[in-house]
Backbone as XML, in Angstrom:
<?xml version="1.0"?>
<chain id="A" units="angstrom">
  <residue number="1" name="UNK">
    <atom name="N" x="0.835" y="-1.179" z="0.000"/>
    <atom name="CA" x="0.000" y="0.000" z="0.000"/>
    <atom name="C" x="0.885" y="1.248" z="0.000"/>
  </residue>
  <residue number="2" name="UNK">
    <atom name="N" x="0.471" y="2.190" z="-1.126"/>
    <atom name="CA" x="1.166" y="3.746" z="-1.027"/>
    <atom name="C" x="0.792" y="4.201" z="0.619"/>
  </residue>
  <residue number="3" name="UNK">
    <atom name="N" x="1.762" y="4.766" z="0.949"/>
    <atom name="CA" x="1.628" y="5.879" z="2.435"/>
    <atom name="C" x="2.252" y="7.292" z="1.079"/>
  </residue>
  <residue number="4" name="UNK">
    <atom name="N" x="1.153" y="8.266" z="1.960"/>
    <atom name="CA" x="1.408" y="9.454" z="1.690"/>
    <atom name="C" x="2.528" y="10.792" z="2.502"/>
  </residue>
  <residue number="5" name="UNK">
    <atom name="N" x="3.331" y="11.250" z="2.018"/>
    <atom name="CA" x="4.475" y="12.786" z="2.962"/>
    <atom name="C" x="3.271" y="13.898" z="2.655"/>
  </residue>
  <residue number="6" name="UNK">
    <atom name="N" x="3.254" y="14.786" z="3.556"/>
    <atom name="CA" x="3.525" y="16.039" z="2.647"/>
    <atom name="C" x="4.729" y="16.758" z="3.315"/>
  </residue>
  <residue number="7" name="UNK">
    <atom name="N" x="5.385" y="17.737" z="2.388"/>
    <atom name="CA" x="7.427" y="17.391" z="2.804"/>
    <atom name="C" x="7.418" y="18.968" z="2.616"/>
  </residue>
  <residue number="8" name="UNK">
    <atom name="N" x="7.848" y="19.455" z="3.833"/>
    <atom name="CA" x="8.704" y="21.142" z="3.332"/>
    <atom name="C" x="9.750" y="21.167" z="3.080"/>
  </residue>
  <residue number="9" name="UNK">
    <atom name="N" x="10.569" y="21.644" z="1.806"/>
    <atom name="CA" x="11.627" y="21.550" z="1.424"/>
    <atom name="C" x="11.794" y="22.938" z="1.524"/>
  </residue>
  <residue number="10" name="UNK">
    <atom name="N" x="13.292" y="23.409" z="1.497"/>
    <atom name="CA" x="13.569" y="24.524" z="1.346"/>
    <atom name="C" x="13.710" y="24.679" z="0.126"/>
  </residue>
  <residue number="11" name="UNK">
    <atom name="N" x="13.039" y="25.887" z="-0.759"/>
    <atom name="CA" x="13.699" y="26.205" z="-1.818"/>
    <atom name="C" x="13.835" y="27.218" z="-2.299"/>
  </residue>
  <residue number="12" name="UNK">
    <atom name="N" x="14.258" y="27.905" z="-3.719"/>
    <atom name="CA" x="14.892" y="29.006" z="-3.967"/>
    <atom name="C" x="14.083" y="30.625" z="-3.171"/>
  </residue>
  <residue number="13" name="UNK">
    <atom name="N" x="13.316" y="30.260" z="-3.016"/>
    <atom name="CA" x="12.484" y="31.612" z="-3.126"/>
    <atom name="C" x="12.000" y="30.901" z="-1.157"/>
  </residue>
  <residue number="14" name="UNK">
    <atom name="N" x="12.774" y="30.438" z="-0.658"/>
    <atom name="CA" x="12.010" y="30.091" z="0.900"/>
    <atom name="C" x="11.192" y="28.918" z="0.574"/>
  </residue>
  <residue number="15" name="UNK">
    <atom name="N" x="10.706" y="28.036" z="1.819"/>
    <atom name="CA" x="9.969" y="26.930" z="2.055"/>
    <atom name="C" x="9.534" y="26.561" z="0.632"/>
  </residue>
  <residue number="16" name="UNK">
    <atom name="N" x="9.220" y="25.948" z="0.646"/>
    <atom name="CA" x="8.423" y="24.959" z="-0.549"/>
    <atom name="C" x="7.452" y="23.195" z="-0.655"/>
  </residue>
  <residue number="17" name="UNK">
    <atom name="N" x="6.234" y="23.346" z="-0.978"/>
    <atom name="CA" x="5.384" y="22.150" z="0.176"/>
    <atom name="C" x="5.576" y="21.381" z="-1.082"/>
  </residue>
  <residue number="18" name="UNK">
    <atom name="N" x="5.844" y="19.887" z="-1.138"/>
    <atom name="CA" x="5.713" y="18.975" z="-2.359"/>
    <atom name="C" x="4.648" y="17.767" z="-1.375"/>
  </residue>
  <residue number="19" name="UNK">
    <atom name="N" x="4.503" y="17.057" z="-2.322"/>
    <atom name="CA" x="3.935" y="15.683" z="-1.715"/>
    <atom name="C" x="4.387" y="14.722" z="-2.555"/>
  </residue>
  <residue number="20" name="UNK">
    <atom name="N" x="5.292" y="13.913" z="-1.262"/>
    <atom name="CA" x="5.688" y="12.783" z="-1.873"/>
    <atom name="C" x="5.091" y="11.078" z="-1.321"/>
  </residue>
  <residue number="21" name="UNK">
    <atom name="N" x="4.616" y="10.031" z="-2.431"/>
    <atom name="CA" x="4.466" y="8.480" z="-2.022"/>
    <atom name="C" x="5.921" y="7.810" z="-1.513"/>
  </residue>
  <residue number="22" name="UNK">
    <atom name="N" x="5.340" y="6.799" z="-0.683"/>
    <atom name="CA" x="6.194" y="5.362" z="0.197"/>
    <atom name="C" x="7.546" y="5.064" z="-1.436"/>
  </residue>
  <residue number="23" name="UNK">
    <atom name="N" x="6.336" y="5.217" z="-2.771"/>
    <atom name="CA" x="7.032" y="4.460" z="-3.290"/>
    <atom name="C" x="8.376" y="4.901" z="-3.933"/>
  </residue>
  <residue number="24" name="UNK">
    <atom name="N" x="8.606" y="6.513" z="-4.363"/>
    <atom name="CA" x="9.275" y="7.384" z="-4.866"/>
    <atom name="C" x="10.386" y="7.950" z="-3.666"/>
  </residue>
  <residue number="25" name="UNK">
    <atom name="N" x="9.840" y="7.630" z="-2.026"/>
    <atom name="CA" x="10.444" y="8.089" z="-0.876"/>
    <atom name="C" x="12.167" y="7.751" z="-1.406"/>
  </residue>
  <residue number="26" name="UNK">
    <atom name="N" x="12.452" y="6.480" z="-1.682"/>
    <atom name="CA" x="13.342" y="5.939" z="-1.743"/>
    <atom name="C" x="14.745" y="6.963" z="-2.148"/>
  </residue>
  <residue number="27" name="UNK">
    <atom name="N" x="15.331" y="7.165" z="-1.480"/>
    <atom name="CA" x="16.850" y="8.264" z="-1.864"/>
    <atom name="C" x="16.681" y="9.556" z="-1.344"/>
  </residue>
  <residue number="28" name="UNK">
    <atom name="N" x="15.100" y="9.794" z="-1.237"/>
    <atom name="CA" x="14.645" y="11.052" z="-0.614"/>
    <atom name="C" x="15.481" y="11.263" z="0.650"/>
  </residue>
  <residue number="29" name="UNK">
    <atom name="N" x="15.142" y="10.137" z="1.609"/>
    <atom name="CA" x="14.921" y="10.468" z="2.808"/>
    <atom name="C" x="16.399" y="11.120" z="3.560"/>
  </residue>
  <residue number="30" name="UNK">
    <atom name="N" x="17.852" y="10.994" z="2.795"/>
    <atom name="CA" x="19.053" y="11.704" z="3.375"/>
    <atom name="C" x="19.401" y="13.141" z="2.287"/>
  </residue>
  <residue number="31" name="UNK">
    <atom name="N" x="18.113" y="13.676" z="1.673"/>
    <atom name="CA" x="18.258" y="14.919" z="1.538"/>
    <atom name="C" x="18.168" y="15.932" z="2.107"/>
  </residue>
  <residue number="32" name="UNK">
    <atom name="N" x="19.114" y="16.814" z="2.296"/>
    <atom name="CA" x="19.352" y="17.903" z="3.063"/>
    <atom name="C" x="18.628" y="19.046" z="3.234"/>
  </residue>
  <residue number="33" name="UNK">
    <atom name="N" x="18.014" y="19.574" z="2.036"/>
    <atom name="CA" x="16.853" y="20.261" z="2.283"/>
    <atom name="C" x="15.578" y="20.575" z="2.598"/>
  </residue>
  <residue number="34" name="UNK">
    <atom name="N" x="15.276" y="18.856" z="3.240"/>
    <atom name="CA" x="14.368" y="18.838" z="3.488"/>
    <atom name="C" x="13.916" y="19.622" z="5.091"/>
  </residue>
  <residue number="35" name="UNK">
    <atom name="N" x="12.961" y="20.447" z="5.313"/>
    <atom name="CA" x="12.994" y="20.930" z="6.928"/>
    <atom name="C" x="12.126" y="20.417" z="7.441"/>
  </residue>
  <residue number="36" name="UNK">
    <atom name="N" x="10.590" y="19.351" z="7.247"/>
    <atom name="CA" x="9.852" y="18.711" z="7.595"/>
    <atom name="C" x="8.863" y="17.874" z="6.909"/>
  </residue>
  <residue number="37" name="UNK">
    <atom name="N" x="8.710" y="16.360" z="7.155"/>
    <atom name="CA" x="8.268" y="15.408" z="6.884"/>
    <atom name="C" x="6.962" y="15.323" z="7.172"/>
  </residue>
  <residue number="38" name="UNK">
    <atom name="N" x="5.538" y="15.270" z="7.148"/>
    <atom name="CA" x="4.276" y="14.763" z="7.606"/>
    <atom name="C" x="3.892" y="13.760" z="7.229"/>
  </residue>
  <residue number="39" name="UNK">
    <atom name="N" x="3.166" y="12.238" z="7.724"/>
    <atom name="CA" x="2.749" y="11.282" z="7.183"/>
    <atom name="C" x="1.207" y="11.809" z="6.586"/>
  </residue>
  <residue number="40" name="UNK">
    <atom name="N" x="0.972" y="11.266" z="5.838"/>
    <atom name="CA" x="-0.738" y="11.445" z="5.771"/>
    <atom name="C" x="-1.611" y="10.540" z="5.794"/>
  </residue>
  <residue number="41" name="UNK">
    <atom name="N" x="-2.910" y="10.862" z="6.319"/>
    <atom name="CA" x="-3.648" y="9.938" z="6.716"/>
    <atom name="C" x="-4.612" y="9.592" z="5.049"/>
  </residue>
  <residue number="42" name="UNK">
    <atom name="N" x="-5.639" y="8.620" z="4.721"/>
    <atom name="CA" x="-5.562" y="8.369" z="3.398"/>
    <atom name="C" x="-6.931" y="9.611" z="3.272"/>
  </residue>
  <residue number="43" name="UNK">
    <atom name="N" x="-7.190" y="10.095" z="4.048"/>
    <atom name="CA" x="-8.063" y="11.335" z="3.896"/>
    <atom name="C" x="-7.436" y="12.299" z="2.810"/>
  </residue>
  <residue number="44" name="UNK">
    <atom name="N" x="-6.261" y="12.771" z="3.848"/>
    <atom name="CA" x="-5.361" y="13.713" z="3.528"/>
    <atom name="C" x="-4.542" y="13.614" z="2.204"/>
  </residue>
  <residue number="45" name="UNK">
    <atom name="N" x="-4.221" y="12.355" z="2.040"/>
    <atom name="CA" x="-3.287" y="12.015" z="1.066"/>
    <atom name="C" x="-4.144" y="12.383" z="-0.391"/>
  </residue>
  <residue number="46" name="UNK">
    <atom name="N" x="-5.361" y="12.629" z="-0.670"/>
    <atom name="CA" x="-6.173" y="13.071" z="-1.355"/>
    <atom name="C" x="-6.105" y="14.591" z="-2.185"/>
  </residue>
  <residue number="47" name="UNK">
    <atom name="N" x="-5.619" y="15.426" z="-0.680"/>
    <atom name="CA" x="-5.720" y="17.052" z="-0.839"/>
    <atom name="C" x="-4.606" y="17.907" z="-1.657"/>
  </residue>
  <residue number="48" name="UNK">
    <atom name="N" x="-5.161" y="18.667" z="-2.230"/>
    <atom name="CA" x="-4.613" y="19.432" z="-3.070"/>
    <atom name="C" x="-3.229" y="20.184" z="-2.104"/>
  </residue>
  <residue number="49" name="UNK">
    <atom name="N" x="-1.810" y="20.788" z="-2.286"/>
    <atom name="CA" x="-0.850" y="21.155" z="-2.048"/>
    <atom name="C" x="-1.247" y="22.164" z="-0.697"/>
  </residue>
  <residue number="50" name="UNK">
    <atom name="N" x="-2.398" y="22.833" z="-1.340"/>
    <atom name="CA" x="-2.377" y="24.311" z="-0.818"/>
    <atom name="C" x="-3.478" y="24.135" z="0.326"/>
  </residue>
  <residue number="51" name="UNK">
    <atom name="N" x="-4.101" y="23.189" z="0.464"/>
    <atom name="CA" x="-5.041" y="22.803" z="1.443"/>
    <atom name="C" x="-3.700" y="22.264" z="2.686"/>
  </residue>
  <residue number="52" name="UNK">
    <atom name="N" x="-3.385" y="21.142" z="2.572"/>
    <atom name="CA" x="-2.306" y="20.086" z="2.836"/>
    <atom name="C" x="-1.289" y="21.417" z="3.632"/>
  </residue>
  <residue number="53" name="UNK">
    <atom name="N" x="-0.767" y="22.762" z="3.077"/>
    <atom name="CA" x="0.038" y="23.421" z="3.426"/>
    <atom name="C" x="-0.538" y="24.303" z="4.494"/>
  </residue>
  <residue number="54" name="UNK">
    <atom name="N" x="-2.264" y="24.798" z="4.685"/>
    <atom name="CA" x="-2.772" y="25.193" z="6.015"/>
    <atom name="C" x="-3.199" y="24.189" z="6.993"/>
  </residue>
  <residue number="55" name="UNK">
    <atom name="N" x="-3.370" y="22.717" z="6.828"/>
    <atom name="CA" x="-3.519" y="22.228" z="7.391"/>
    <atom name="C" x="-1.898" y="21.604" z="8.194"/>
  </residue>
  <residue number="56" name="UNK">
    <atom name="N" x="-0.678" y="21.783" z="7.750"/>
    <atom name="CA" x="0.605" y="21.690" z="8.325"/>
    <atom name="C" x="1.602" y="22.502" z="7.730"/>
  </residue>
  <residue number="57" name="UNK">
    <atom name="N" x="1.590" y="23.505" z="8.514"/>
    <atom name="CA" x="2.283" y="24.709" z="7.843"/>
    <atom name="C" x="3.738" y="24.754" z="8.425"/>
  </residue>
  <residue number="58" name="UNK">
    <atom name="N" x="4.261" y="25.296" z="7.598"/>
    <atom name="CA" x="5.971" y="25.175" z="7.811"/>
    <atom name="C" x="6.549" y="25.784" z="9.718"/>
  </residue>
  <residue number="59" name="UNK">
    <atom name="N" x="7.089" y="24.908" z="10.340"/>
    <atom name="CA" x="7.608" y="25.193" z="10.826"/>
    <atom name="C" x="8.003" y="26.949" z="11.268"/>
  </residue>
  <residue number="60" name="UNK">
    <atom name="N" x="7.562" y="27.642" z="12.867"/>
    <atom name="CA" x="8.494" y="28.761" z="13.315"/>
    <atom name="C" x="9.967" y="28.902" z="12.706"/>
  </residue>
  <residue number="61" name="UNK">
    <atom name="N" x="9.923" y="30.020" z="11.967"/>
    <atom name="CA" x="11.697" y="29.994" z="12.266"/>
    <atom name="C" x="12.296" y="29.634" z="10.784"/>
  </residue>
  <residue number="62" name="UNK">
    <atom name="N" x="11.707" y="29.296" z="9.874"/>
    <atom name="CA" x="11.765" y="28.722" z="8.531"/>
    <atom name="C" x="11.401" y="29.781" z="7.548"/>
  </residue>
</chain>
């Protein structure tokens, strides 16, 4: 079964929300820019970027 991220990466322009599957995770997980990981529940794993990004918003301080 796919498990769903939704992943803050840092990027050029500040934070940046992607969503990544279990199955693509693979090599991801010792990248450096990443600043936070969320699992998703299979509700969630559904939602569009920008929903997904008020419902777990980047980290204070980022």
């Amino acid at each position: 079964m796919t498990e769903w991220y939704f992943v803050w990466v840092e990027g050029l322009r500040g934070p940046a929300p992607q969503k990544w599957s279990s199955d693509g995770l693979w090599g991801q997980v010792g990248r450096q820019d990443v600043i936070v990981r969320f699992a998703l529940s299979d509700e969630e794993a559904h939602l569009p970027l920008d929903e997904l990004a008020r419902r777990h918003p980047v980290p204070d301080g980022k």
